[in-house]
Coordinates of C-alpha atoms in Angstrom, one line a residue:
Chain A
M24 CA 112.9 109.5 90.0
T25 CA 109.5 107.7 90.5
K26 CA 111.1 104.3 90.7
Y27 CA 113.8 105.4 93.1
T28 CA 111.2 107.2 95.3
A29 CA 109.0 104.1 95.4
N30 CA 111.9 101.9 96.6
A31 CA 113.2 104.5 99.0
M32 CA 109.7 104.8 100.5
L33 CA 109.4 101.1 101.0
A34 CA 112.9 100.8 102.5
T35 CA 112.0 103.8 104.8
K36 CA 109.0 102.0 106.1
I37 CA 111.0 98.9 107.0
S38 CA 113.9 100.8 108.6
F39 CA 111.4 103.0 110.5
M40 CA 109.7 99.9 111.9
N41 CA 113.0 98.3 112.8
E42 CA 114.0 101.4 114.7
I43 CA 110.7 101.2 116.6
A44 CA 111.5 97.5 117.3
N45 CA 114.8 98.5 118.7
I46 CA 113.2 101.0 121.0
C47 CA 110.4 98.5 122.0
E48 CA 113.1 96.0 123.0
R49 CA 114.7 98.5 125.3
V50 CA 111.6 99.9 126.9
G51 CA 109.9 96.5 127.4
A52 CA 107.3 96.8 124.7
D53 CA 106.4 94.2 122.1
V54 CA 106.7 95.5 118.6
N55 CA 104.3 92.8 117.3
Q56 CA 101.5 94.4 119.3
V57 CA 102.6 97.9 118.3
R58 CA 102.6 96.8 114.6
N59 CA 99.1 95.4 115.0
G60 CA 97.9 98.6 116.7
I61 CA 99.2 101.1 114.2
G62 CA 98.5 99.1 111.0
S63 CA 94.7 99.3 111.7
D64 CA 95.0 103.0 111.0
S65 CA 94.0 103.2 107.3
R66 CA 96.5 106.1 106.8
I67 CA 99.3 103.8 107.9
G68 CA 98.2 100.3 106.8
Y69 CA 99.8 96.9 107.5
S70 CA 102.0 96.6 104.5
F71 CA 105.8 96.9 104.8
I72 CA 105.8 97.6 108.6
Y73 CA 107.0 94.1 109.6
P74 CA 110.0 94.3 111.8
G75 CA 112.9 91.9 111.0
C76 CA 116.6 91.4 110.7
G77 CA 117.0 93.9 107.8
Y78 CA 116.2 94.2 104.2
G79 CA 118.4 92.9 101.4
G80 CA 118.1 92.2 97.7
S81 CA 119.3 93.9 94.6
C82 CA 117.0 96.9 94.8
F83 CA 116.5 98.6 98.2
P84 CA 120.1 99.0 99.3
K85 CA 121.4 100.0 95.9
D86 CA 118.5 102.4 95.1
V87 CA 118.5 104.2 98.4
Q88 CA 122.2 104.9 98.1
A89 CA 121.9 105.9 94.4
L90 CA 119.1 108.4 95.2
A91 CA 121.1 109.8 98.1
K92 CA 124.1 110.2 95.8
T93 CA 122.0 111.9 93.1
A94 CA 120.7 114.3 95.8
K95 CA 124.2 115.1 96.9
D96 CA 125.3 115.6 93.3
F97 CA 122.6 118.3 93.0
G98 CA 123.5 120.1 96.2
Y99 CA 121.1 118.5 98.7
T100 CA 122.3 116.4 101.6
P101 CA 119.6 113.8 102.3
K102 CA 119.0 113.1 106.0
I103 CA 116.3 110.5 105.9
L104 CA 117.8 108.4 103.1
D105 CA 121.2 108.1 104.8
A106 CA 119.5 107.1 108.0
V107 CA 117.4 104.5 106.3
E108 CA 120.6 102.8 105.1
A109 CA 122.4 103.2 108.4
V110 CA 119.5 101.6 110.4
N111 CA 119.3 98.7 108.0
Y112 CA 123.1 98.1 108.1
A113 CA 122.9 97.9 111.9
Q114 CA 119.7 95.8 111.8
K115 CA 121.5 93.0 109.9
N116 CA 123.7 92.6 113.0
V117 CA 120.8 92.4 115.5
M118 CA 120.3 88.6 115.4
G119 CA 124.0 87.9 115.5
T120 CA 124.3 90.2 118.6
K121 CA 121.4 88.3 120.3
V122 CA 123.2 85.0 119.7
I123 CA 126.5 86.4 121.1
D124 CA 124.7 87.9 124.1
Y125 CA 123.4 84.4 124.9
F126 CA 126.4 82.2 124.1
G127 CA 129.2 84.6 124.7
E128 CA 132.0 86.0 122.4
D129 CA 133.7 82.6 122.1
L130 CA 131.6 80.4 119.8
K131 CA 134.2 77.7 119.2
G132 CA 132.6 74.3 119.4
K133 CA 129.1 75.8 118.8
T134 CA 127.0 74.9 115.8
F135 CA 124.0 77.0 114.6
A136 CA 121.3 76.0 112.2
I137 CA 120.3 78.7 109.8
W138 CA 116.8 78.5 108.3
G139 CA 116.8 80.6 105.1
L140 CA 119.6 82.2 103.1
A141 CA 117.7 84.1 100.4
F142 CA 117.0 87.8 101.1
K143 CA 113.3 87.0 101.1
P144 CA 111.0 83.9 100.4
E145 CA 110.2 82.6 96.9
T146 CA 113.5 83.6 95.4
D147 CA 117.1 82.2 95.2
D148 CA 118.5 85.7 95.3
M149 CA 121.0 86.3 98.0
R150 CA 122.3 89.7 97.1
E151 CA 122.8 91.8 100.3
A152 CA 121.0 89.1 102.3
S153 CA 121.0 89.4 106.1
S154 CA 122.0 85.7 106.2
I155 CA 125.4 86.6 104.9
T156 CA 126.0 89.2 107.7
I157 CA 124.7 86.8 110.4
I158 CA 126.7 83.8 109.2
N159 CA 129.9 85.6 108.8
T160 CA 129.6 87.3 112.2
L161 CA 129.1 83.9 113.9
T162 CA 131.8 82.0 112.0
K163 CA 134.3 84.7 112.7
L164 CA 133.9 83.9 116.4
G165 CA 134.5 80.2 115.8
A166 CA 131.0 78.9 115.2
K167 CA 130.0 76.3 112.7
I168 CA 126.9 76.8 110.6
V169 CA 124.6 74.3 109.0
A170 CA 122.3 76.1 106.6
Y171 CA 119.1 75.2 104.8
D172 CA 117.2 77.1 102.2
P173 CA 114.6 75.7 99.8
K174 CA 116.2 77.4 96.8
A175 CA 119.3 79.5 97.6
I176 CA 121.9 76.9 98.6
K177 CA 123.4 76.8 95.2
E178 CA 123.8 80.5 95.1
A179 CA 125.4 80.4 98.6
Q180 CA 127.9 77.7 97.5
K181 CA 128.7 79.4 94.2
H182 CA 129.0 83.0 95.3
Y183 CA 128.1 84.5 98.6
L184 CA 129.5 82.0 101.1
K185 CA 131.9 80.1 99.0
D186 CA 134.9 81.3 100.9
N187 CA 133.5 80.5 104.3
A188 CA 134.7 77.0 105.2
S189 CA 132.7 76.9 108.4
V190 CA 129.4 76.6 106.6
S191 CA 127.8 73.4 105.5
Y192 CA 124.5 72.8 104.0
A193 CA 121.6 70.5 104.8
H194 CA 119.0 68.9 102.5
S195 CA 116.0 69.7 104.8
K196 CA 115.1 72.1 107.5
Y197 CA 115.1 69.2 110.1
E198 CA 118.5 67.9 108.9
A199 CA 120.0 71.3 109.6
L200 CA 119.0 71.1 113.3
K201 CA 120.8 67.9 114.1
N202 CA 123.0 68.6 117.2
A203 CA 122.8 72.4 116.6
D204 CA 123.1 74.6 119.7
A205 CA 120.3 76.8 118.4
V206 CA 118.3 77.6 115.2
I207 CA 118.2 81.0 113.6
L208 CA 115.4 81.8 111.2
V209 CA 116.5 84.4 108.7
T210 CA 114.1 84.0 105.7
E211 CA 110.4 83.4 106.3
W212 CA 109.8 80.7 103.7
Q213 CA 106.3 79.1 104.2
E214 CA 107.8 75.8 105.0
F215 CA 109.3 77.4 108.2
R216 CA 106.0 78.7 109.4
S217 CA 104.5 75.5 110.8
P218 CA 107.4 73.3 111.8
D219 CA 107.0 70.2 114.0
F220 CA 108.3 71.7 117.2
D221 CA 108.5 68.3 119.0
E222 CA 110.7 67.1 116.2
M223 CA 112.8 70.3 116.4
K224 CA 113.3 69.8 120.2
K225 CA 114.5 66.2 119.6
L226 CA 117.0 67.3 117.0
L227 CA 118.4 70.4 118.6
K228 CA 121.0 70.2 121.4
N229 CA 119.0 72.9 123.2
P230 CA 115.5 74.1 122.4
I231 CA 116.7 77.7 121.5
F232 CA 115.1 79.6 118.7
F233 CA 116.3 82.9 117.3
D234 CA 113.6 84.3 115.0
G235 CA 114.7 87.1 112.8
R236 CA 111.3 87.4 111.2
N237 CA 108.9 87.2 114.2
Q238 CA 107.0 84.3 112.9
F239 CA 105.7 82.8 116.1
N240 CA 103.8 83.8 119.3
K241 CA 106.2 84.2 122.2
E242 CA 103.8 82.8 124.8
R243 CA 103.0 79.8 122.7
M244 CA 106.7 79.1 122.1
K245 CA 107.3 79.3 125.9
E246 CA 104.6 76.7 126.5
I247 CA 106.0 74.4 123.9
G248 CA 109.3 74.7 125.7
F249 CA 111.5 76.9 123.6
E250 CA 113.7 79.7 124.7
Y251 CA 112.5 82.1 122.0
F252 CA 114.1 85.3 120.9
Q253 CA 112.7 87.7 118.3
I254 CA 113.1 91.2 117.0
G255 CA 111.8 94.1 119.1
V256 CA 110.4 92.2 122.0
Chain B
M14 CA 104.5 93.7 68.2
K15 CA 108.2 92.8 67.7
I16 CA 110.2 93.5 70.7
S17 CA 113.8 93.1 71.6
V18 CA 115.0 93.0 75.3
I19 CA 118.6 93.6 76.0
G20 CA 119.8 91.9 79.2
T21 CA 118.5 88.6 80.6
G22 CA 118.6 89.3 84.3
Y23 CA 115.6 89.4 86.5
V24 CA 113.8 92.3 84.8
G25 CA 114.8 91.4 81.2
L26 CA 113.8 87.7 81.5
V27 CA 110.5 88.4 83.2
S28 CA 109.5 91.2 80.9
G29 CA 110.5 89.2 77.8
A30 CA 108.5 86.2 78.9
C31 CA 105.4 88.2 79.9
F32 CA 105.4 90.2 76.7
A33 CA 105.7 87.0 74.7
Q34 CA 102.9 85.4 76.8
M35 CA 100.7 88.4 75.8
G36 CA 101.1 87.6 72.1
N37 CA 104.2 89.7 71.2
T38 CA 107.2 88.3 69.5
V39 CA 110.2 88.8 71.7
T40 CA 113.9 88.4 71.3
C41 CA 116.0 88.4 74.5
V42 CA 119.6 89.4 74.0
D43 CA 122.6 88.9 76.2
I44 CA 126.3 89.2 75.5
D45 CA 126.9 86.2 77.8
E46 CA 127.0 83.3 75.4
Q47 CA 126.9 80.7 78.1
K48 CA 123.7 82.3 79.6
I49 CA 122.0 82.3 76.2
A50 CA 123.1 78.7 75.5
S51 CA 121.6 77.4 78.8
L52 CA 118.4 79.5 78.3
K53 CA 118.0 77.7 74.9
E54 CA 118.3 74.4 76.8
G55 CA 115.6 75.6 79.2
H56 CA 117.9 76.4 82.2
L57 CA 117.1 79.7 83.8
P58 CA 119.7 81.7 85.7
I59 CA 117.2 82.6 88.5
Y60 CA 114.4 81.0 90.4
E61 CA 111.1 82.7 90.1
P62 CA 107.8 81.0 90.6
G63 CA 106.1 80.3 87.2
L64 CA 108.8 81.8 85.1
E65 CA 110.4 78.6 83.9
E66 CA 107.1 77.3 82.5
M67 CA 106.3 80.6 80.8
V68 CA 109.8 80.8 79.2
L69 CA 109.7 77.1 78.0
H70 CA 106.1 77.5 76.6
N71 CA 106.9 80.6 74.6
Y72 CA 110.3 79.4 73.5
K73 CA 108.7 76.3 72.1
A74 CA 106.0 78.4 70.5
K75 CA 108.7 80.5 68.9
T76 CA 107.3 83.7 70.4
L77 CA 110.4 84.0 72.6
H78 CA 113.9 83.8 71.2
F79 CA 117.3 84.0 72.7
T80 CA 120.4 85.3 71.0
T81 CA 123.7 87.0 71.5
H82 CA 123.3 88.9 68.2
A83 CA 122.0 92.2 69.4
K84 CA 122.3 93.9 66.0
E85 CA 119.8 91.6 64.2
A86 CA 117.4 91.6 67.2
I87 CA 117.4 95.4 67.4
A88 CA 117.2 96.0 63.6
S89 CA 114.0 93.9 63.4
S90 CA 112.1 95.2 66.4
K91 CA 109.8 98.1 66.9
I92 CA 110.5 98.5 70.6
C93 CA 113.8 97.9 72.2
F94 CA 114.0 97.5 76.0
I95 CA 117.2 98.2 77.8
A96 CA 117.2 95.9 80.8
V97 CA 120.8 95.5 81.8
G98 CA 122.1 95.9 85.4
T99 CA 122.9 99.3 87.0
P100 CA 125.2 98.1 89.8
M101 CA 126.2 100.4 92.5
G102 CA 129.4 102.4 91.8
E103 CA 132.0 102.9 94.5
D104 CA 130.5 106.3 95.5
G105 CA 127.0 104.9 95.7
S106 CA 125.8 106.2 92.4
A107 CA 124.3 104.0 89.7
D108 CA 126.9 102.7 87.3
L109 CA 125.5 103.4 83.8
Q110 CA 128.3 101.8 81.7
Y111 CA 126.1 98.8 80.7
V112 CA 123.1 101.0 79.8
L113 CA 125.2 103.3 77.7
S114 CA 127.0 100.5 76.0
V115 CA 123.7 99.1 74.9
A116 CA 122.7 102.5 73.7
K117 CA 125.7 102.6 71.5
T118 CA 124.8 99.2 70.1
I119 CA 121.3 100.4 69.4
G120 CA 122.6 103.4 67.5
E121 CA 124.9 101.1 65.5
S122 CA 122.1 98.7 64.7
M123 CA 118.7 100.3 64.2
Q124 CA 117.3 100.5 60.7
E125 CA 114.0 102.4 61.1
Y126 CA 112.0 104.3 63.7
L127 CA 112.5 102.7 67.1
V128 CA 111.2 103.3 70.6
I129 CA 114.0 102.7 73.1
V130 CA 112.8 101.9 76.6
D131 CA 114.9 102.3 79.7
K132 CA 113.7 99.6 82.0
S133 CA 116.8 99.5 84.1
T134 CA 116.6 101.5 87.3
V135 CA 118.4 104.7 86.3
P136 CA 118.8 108.2 87.8
V137 CA 117.0 111.3 86.4
G138 CA 118.8 112.6 83.3
T139 CA 119.8 109.1 82.0
A140 CA 117.3 109.3 79.1
D141 CA 119.2 112.4 77.8
K142 CA 122.5 110.4 78.0
V143 CA 121.0 107.5 76.2
R144 CA 119.6 109.7 73.5
Q145 CA 122.9 111.4 73.0
T146 CA 124.8 108.1 72.8
I147 CA 122.4 106.7 70.2
Q148 CA 122.6 110.0 68.2
E149 CA 126.4 109.9 68.2
A150 CA 126.3 106.3 66.9
L151 CA 123.8 107.3 64.1
D152 CA 126.0 110.3 63.2
A153 CA 129.0 108.1 62.9
R154 CA 127.0 105.9 60.4
A155 CA 126.0 109.1 58.6
V156 CA 122.3 108.1 58.7
T157 CA 119.2 109.9 59.8
I158 CA 116.7 107.7 61.7
E159 CA 114.0 108.9 64.0
F160 CA 113.8 107.4 67.5
D161 CA 112.3 108.1 70.9
I162 CA 113.5 107.4 74.4
V163 CA 111.0 106.3 77.0
S164 CA 111.5 105.6 80.7
N165 CA 109.5 102.7 82.0
P166 CA 110.7 101.6 85.4
E167 CA 109.9 98.0 86.5
F168 CA 108.2 97.6 89.9
L169 CA 108.0 93.8 90.0
K170 CA 108.8 92.1 93.3
E171 CA 111.1 89.1 93.2
G172 CA 109.1 86.1 94.2
A173 CA 105.9 87.5 92.7
A174 CA 107.4 88.9 89.5
I175 CA 105.1 87.1 87.0
A176 CA 101.9 88.1 88.9
D177 CA 103.2 91.7 89.3
F178 CA 104.1 92.0 85.6
M179 CA 100.9 90.4 84.3
R180 CA 98.6 92.5 86.6
P181 CA 100.6 95.6 87.4
D182 CA 99.5 98.1 90.1
R183 CA 100.5 100.8 87.6
V184 CA 102.6 101.2 84.5
V185 CA 104.7 104.4 84.6
I186 CA 105.9 105.8 81.3
G187 CA 108.1 108.8 81.1
A188 CA 108.1 110.2 77.5
D189 CA 108.4 113.5 75.7
N190 CA 106.1 112.9 72.8
Q191 CA 102.7 111.4 72.0
K192 CA 103.8 108.9 69.4
A193 CA 106.0 107.0 71.7
L194 CA 103.4 107.2 74.5
D195 CA 100.8 105.7 72.2
I196 CA 103.0 102.8 71.2
M197 CA 103.8 102.1 74.9
H198 CA 100.1 102.3 75.7
D199 CA 99.3 99.8 73.0
L200 CA 101.9 97.4 74.4
Y201 CA 100.6 97.6 77.9
A202 CA 96.9 97.9 77.4
P203 CA 96.4 94.0 77.5
F204 CA 97.9 94.0 81.0
M205 CA 95.4 96.5 82.3
K206 CA 92.1 95.1 81.0
T207 CA 90.0 95.8 84.0
R208 CA 91.2 99.4 84.7
D209 CA 93.7 101.6 82.9
R210 CA 96.6 102.1 85.3
F211 CA 98.8 103.9 82.8
I212 CA 100.6 106.9 84.3
S213 CA 102.5 109.1 81.9
M214 CA 104.9 111.7 83.0
D215 CA 107.8 113.9 81.8
I216 CA 111.2 112.4 81.3
K217 CA 112.9 115.4 82.9
V218 CA 111.6 118.9 83.5
Q219 CA 113.8 121.2 81.5
R220 CA 114.9 124.3 83.4

């Protein structure tokens, strides 16, 4: 029970913040500033309140659902746990929706660079990764994907994206950008945090950056010359 | 201490390597022959910073062994960790078939007092099922051997698993008797040198 509660609590923090991000986006607030503002409260704290394109991995999705199931088996219908999962499920689609809003429903002839496949940095684990949802959504509409991840490409080829013929893989983050219509950052590996933006602009067909992990400052990105989309802004 | 770890996934491999690193003799067991063969050649099934070096070091030092022979590994250990997967069943519940199949093997293999540790993430009540499964296997052999079941969930984060395991925020142990608790405390004490972060609790409150 302790282990399940720990994971459910962490997943709840993420889904809660993603819900706030979705509200921010609609009312014209910036979730990054909200996060900064609330984290300073010692009762809340900064950990696990980072908005993004959804949690994945082998633990959170499975454990939240298993705890909900146990509760139901013992005659209690969980409300929060089911919502945590529902918010996360929808959150994995947010980046794909932003891309579709920009480029339209027909993505034939479009190529997108994906930065990051693993469900989080420093692992090659792709179980329940948001990258899978985003990539499959875009390729279903005719897009081609060129993906780069420091560690998870083998996993993608072997398992998670092996049946998706519209995906190819690059050897470096810059190679993935060549002639792409936009770049979509899905996993916040350190090597994606200080990219050479000039080089990026040269390689990309258009300087359009969809950031599923809110890694950069929106004003700065505008100055550099990117059309920059993030979560909850 | 002599330890066997059943299952060489994320949790099993990291636990096994870290226990070995701390001076224990560990045997990691998996039924997947190919996985064991490639581990012996130094190929890890997962990427985790620092893990490969730790596994290679301890494998060469013969403090970490890999085998598909669960029986021998269990028979010669004092603590046996169950670290197999608990995938999601169709209805969202945790699928316990791998955990219980290991429990059966343990009952068929153990020779003397053994602490059996549930490290897999399992729902409340699983310790009872594991105990029952082991007891049935012992009964089938017509032997009487004492054993204890302990719950010890793993809180490691992928990507920082080694650091989390070597310096845990806390070690949670669910047990129903002091003997097993003492053995677990001995095992984990070296990981909590600066401050004891050992939290013991009930396995399940009987109603």
